[in-house]
Amino acid sequence: MQLYNKLSAKERAELIEKAGKDRMTISFYQYAKIGNPEILRNHLFINWDKLEVLGRIYVSYEGINAQLSVPAENFNAFKTHLDTISFLENVRLNVAIEQDNMSFLKLKVKVRDKIVADGLNDDSFDVTNKGIHVAAEEFNNLLDDENTILVDMRNHYESEIGHFKGAITPDVDTFRESLPIIEEDLSEHKEDKNLVMYCTGGIRCEKASAYFKHKGFKKVYQLEGGIINYARQVEEQNLENKFIGKNFVFDHRRGERISDDIIANCHQCGNPCDTHVNCANEACHLLFIQCESCAEKMNNCCSEECKEVHSLPEEVQKELRKGKEVSNKIFKKGRSEVLKFKK
Ligand SMILES: [Zn+2]
Ligand SMILES: [Zn+2]
């Protein structure tokens, strides 16, 4: 029985192209006590592989967090399978606004300690005492209330290309970092203001809202299903869209456009631009914003140094990379001294 992905990304891309079938990009999560994550992991892989599901899925003792792509014609079968798993019956599925058949090229189901690397000690507070979930319409009403403080629970490179009007957008690299900063900044308003928070798909707010309630905030709200679900509701219910720019997403697409506003700048020339790329130098891979003309000029690299390395023969590059870790991939997302226009 096959329990792991066997095709390379390139082989998979060719297969998807040849099949010519439309795929849907979907995400969902659920906190639940899982007795044996390994068994669940294998069960999901075997069943989803049959349905040609691709994506990145984390399973742990605390639940599941999934970002994936399903052939549209298999969607019903996929949903039926989800409903056979008791804690996933009728789970809310966030369906992407902009579809891309290549959003994922492998099926990776991994067992992790946690479904979000939040860096929190869950035993130190009651994670089930969460904020009030609000849908798009109620969220909009809360934003019109002058007693509301709106906080973006995402990282700097995400809010840089898009966020809700009037939101506080902490300049942080990680979720964990943002919590004490927000608590400190808002410490005067623990009782009088509505603390309203949002993130990409809602999962980060599940823990954050419980954390802030534990810290004494009285009126805590969270956007149900995050920006992804909000954008869909705005469209379906013809509501006012209060989100400007792009929603950063964690797949090949990197972002989906919610409004026409371009609120960021190319990190190399400063022109309006909100397209994230990774530096083409394999040893760097820095995530940054680059316009088309800079991409051409810099050969898709973040710096002259990387451009030079990138132009060397592949063999020589491999030799240079030996024994070095690609730290940018993890810690320095979107931050580097070479980026003149990164604020
Ligand atoms: Zn540029
Ligand atoms: Zn670089």
Coordinates of N, CA and C in Angstrom, one line a residue, residues 16 19-26 48 50-54 68-80 93 95-96 99-103:
I16 N -1.2 17.1 -14.2 CA -2.4 18.0 -14.0 C -2.7 18.7 -15.3
A19 N -4.3 16.2 -17.7 CA -5.7 15.8 -17.4 C -6.7 16.9 -17.7
G20 N -6.2 18.2 -17.7 CA -7.0 19.3 -18.1 C -8.3 19.5 -17.2
K21 N -8.2 19.0 -16.0 CA -9.4 19.1 -15.1 C -9.3 20.3 -14.2
D22 N -10.4 20.9 -13.9 CA -10.4 22.0 -12.9 C -10.2 21.5 -11.5
R23 N -9.4 22.2 -10.7 CA -9.2 21.8 -9.4 C -9.7 23.0 -8.5
M24 N -10.1 22.6 -7.2 CA -10.5 23.6 -6.3 C -9.5 23.7 -5.1
T25 N -9.1 24.9 -4.7 CA -8.2 25.1 -3.6 C -9.0 25.3 -2.3
I26 N -8.8 24.5 -1.3 CA -9.6 24.5 -0.1 C -8.8 24.5 1.1
W48 N -7.4 10.1 0.4 CA -7.3 11.3 -0.4 C -6.5 11.1 -1.6
K50 N -6.4 8.6 -3.4 CA -7.3 8.0 -4.4 C -8.1 9.0 -5.1
L51 N -8.5 10.1 -4.4 CA -9.3 11.2 -5.0 C -8.5 12.3 -5.6
E52 N -7.2 12.0 -5.8 CA -6.2 12.9 -6.4 C -6.1 14.3 -5.6
V53 N -6.3 14.2 -4.3 CA -6.1 15.4 -3.5 C -4.7 15.7 -3.4
L54 N -4.3 17.0 -3.4 CA -2.9 17.4 -3.2 C -3.0 18.5 -2.1
L68 N -5.4 22.4 0.8 CA -5.3 21.4 -0.3 C -6.0 21.8 -1.6
S69 N -5.8 21.0 -2.6 CA -6.5 21.1 -3.8 C -7.1 19.8 -4.3
V70 N -8.4 19.9 -4.7 CA -9.2 18.7 -5.1 C -9.7 18.9 -6.5
P71 N -9.6 17.8 -7.4 CA -10.3 18.0 -8.7 C -11.8 18.3 -8.4
A72 N -12.3 19.3 -9.1 CA -13.7 19.7 -8.9 C -14.6 18.5 -9.0
E73 N -14.4 17.6 -9.9 CA -15.3 16.5 -10.1 C -15.3 15.5 -8.9
N74 N -14.2 15.6 -8.1 CA -14.1 14.7 -6.9 C -14.5 15.4 -5.6
F75 N -15.0 16.6 -5.8 CA -15.3 17.4 -4.6 C -16.3 16.7 -3.7
N76 N -17.4 16.2 -4.3 CA -18.5 15.6 -3.5 C -18.0 14.3 -2.8
A77 N -17.2 13.6 -3.5 CA -16.7 12.3 -2.9 C -15.7 12.7 -1.7
F78 N -15.0 13.8 -1.9 CA -14.1 14.2 -0.9 C -14.9 14.7 0.4
K79 N -15.9 15.4 0.1 CA -16.8 15.9 1.2 C -17.5 14.8 1.9
T80 N -17.9 13.8 1.1 CA -18.6 12.6 1.7 C -17.6 11.9 2.6
L93 N -15.5 24.5 5.3 CA -14.4 24.5 4.2 C -14.3 25.9 3.7
V95 N -13.2 27.9 0.7 CA -12.8 27.7 -0.7 C -12.2 29.0 -1.2
A96 N -11.1 28.8 -1.9 CA -10.3 30.0 -2.4 C -11.2 30.8 -3.4
Q99 N -9.0 30.5 -8.3 CA -8.6 29.1 -8.4 C -7.3 29.0 -9.2
D100 N -6.5 28.1 -8.9 CA -5.3 27.8 -9.6 C -5.0 26.3 -9.6
N101 N -5.0 25.7 -10.7 CA -4.9 24.2 -10.8 C -3.6 23.7 -10.2
M102 N -2.6 24.7 -10.1 CA -1.2 24.2 -9.7 C -1.0 24.7 -8.2
S103 N -2.0 25.0 -7.4 CA -1.8 25.6 -6.1 C -1.0 24.6 -5.2

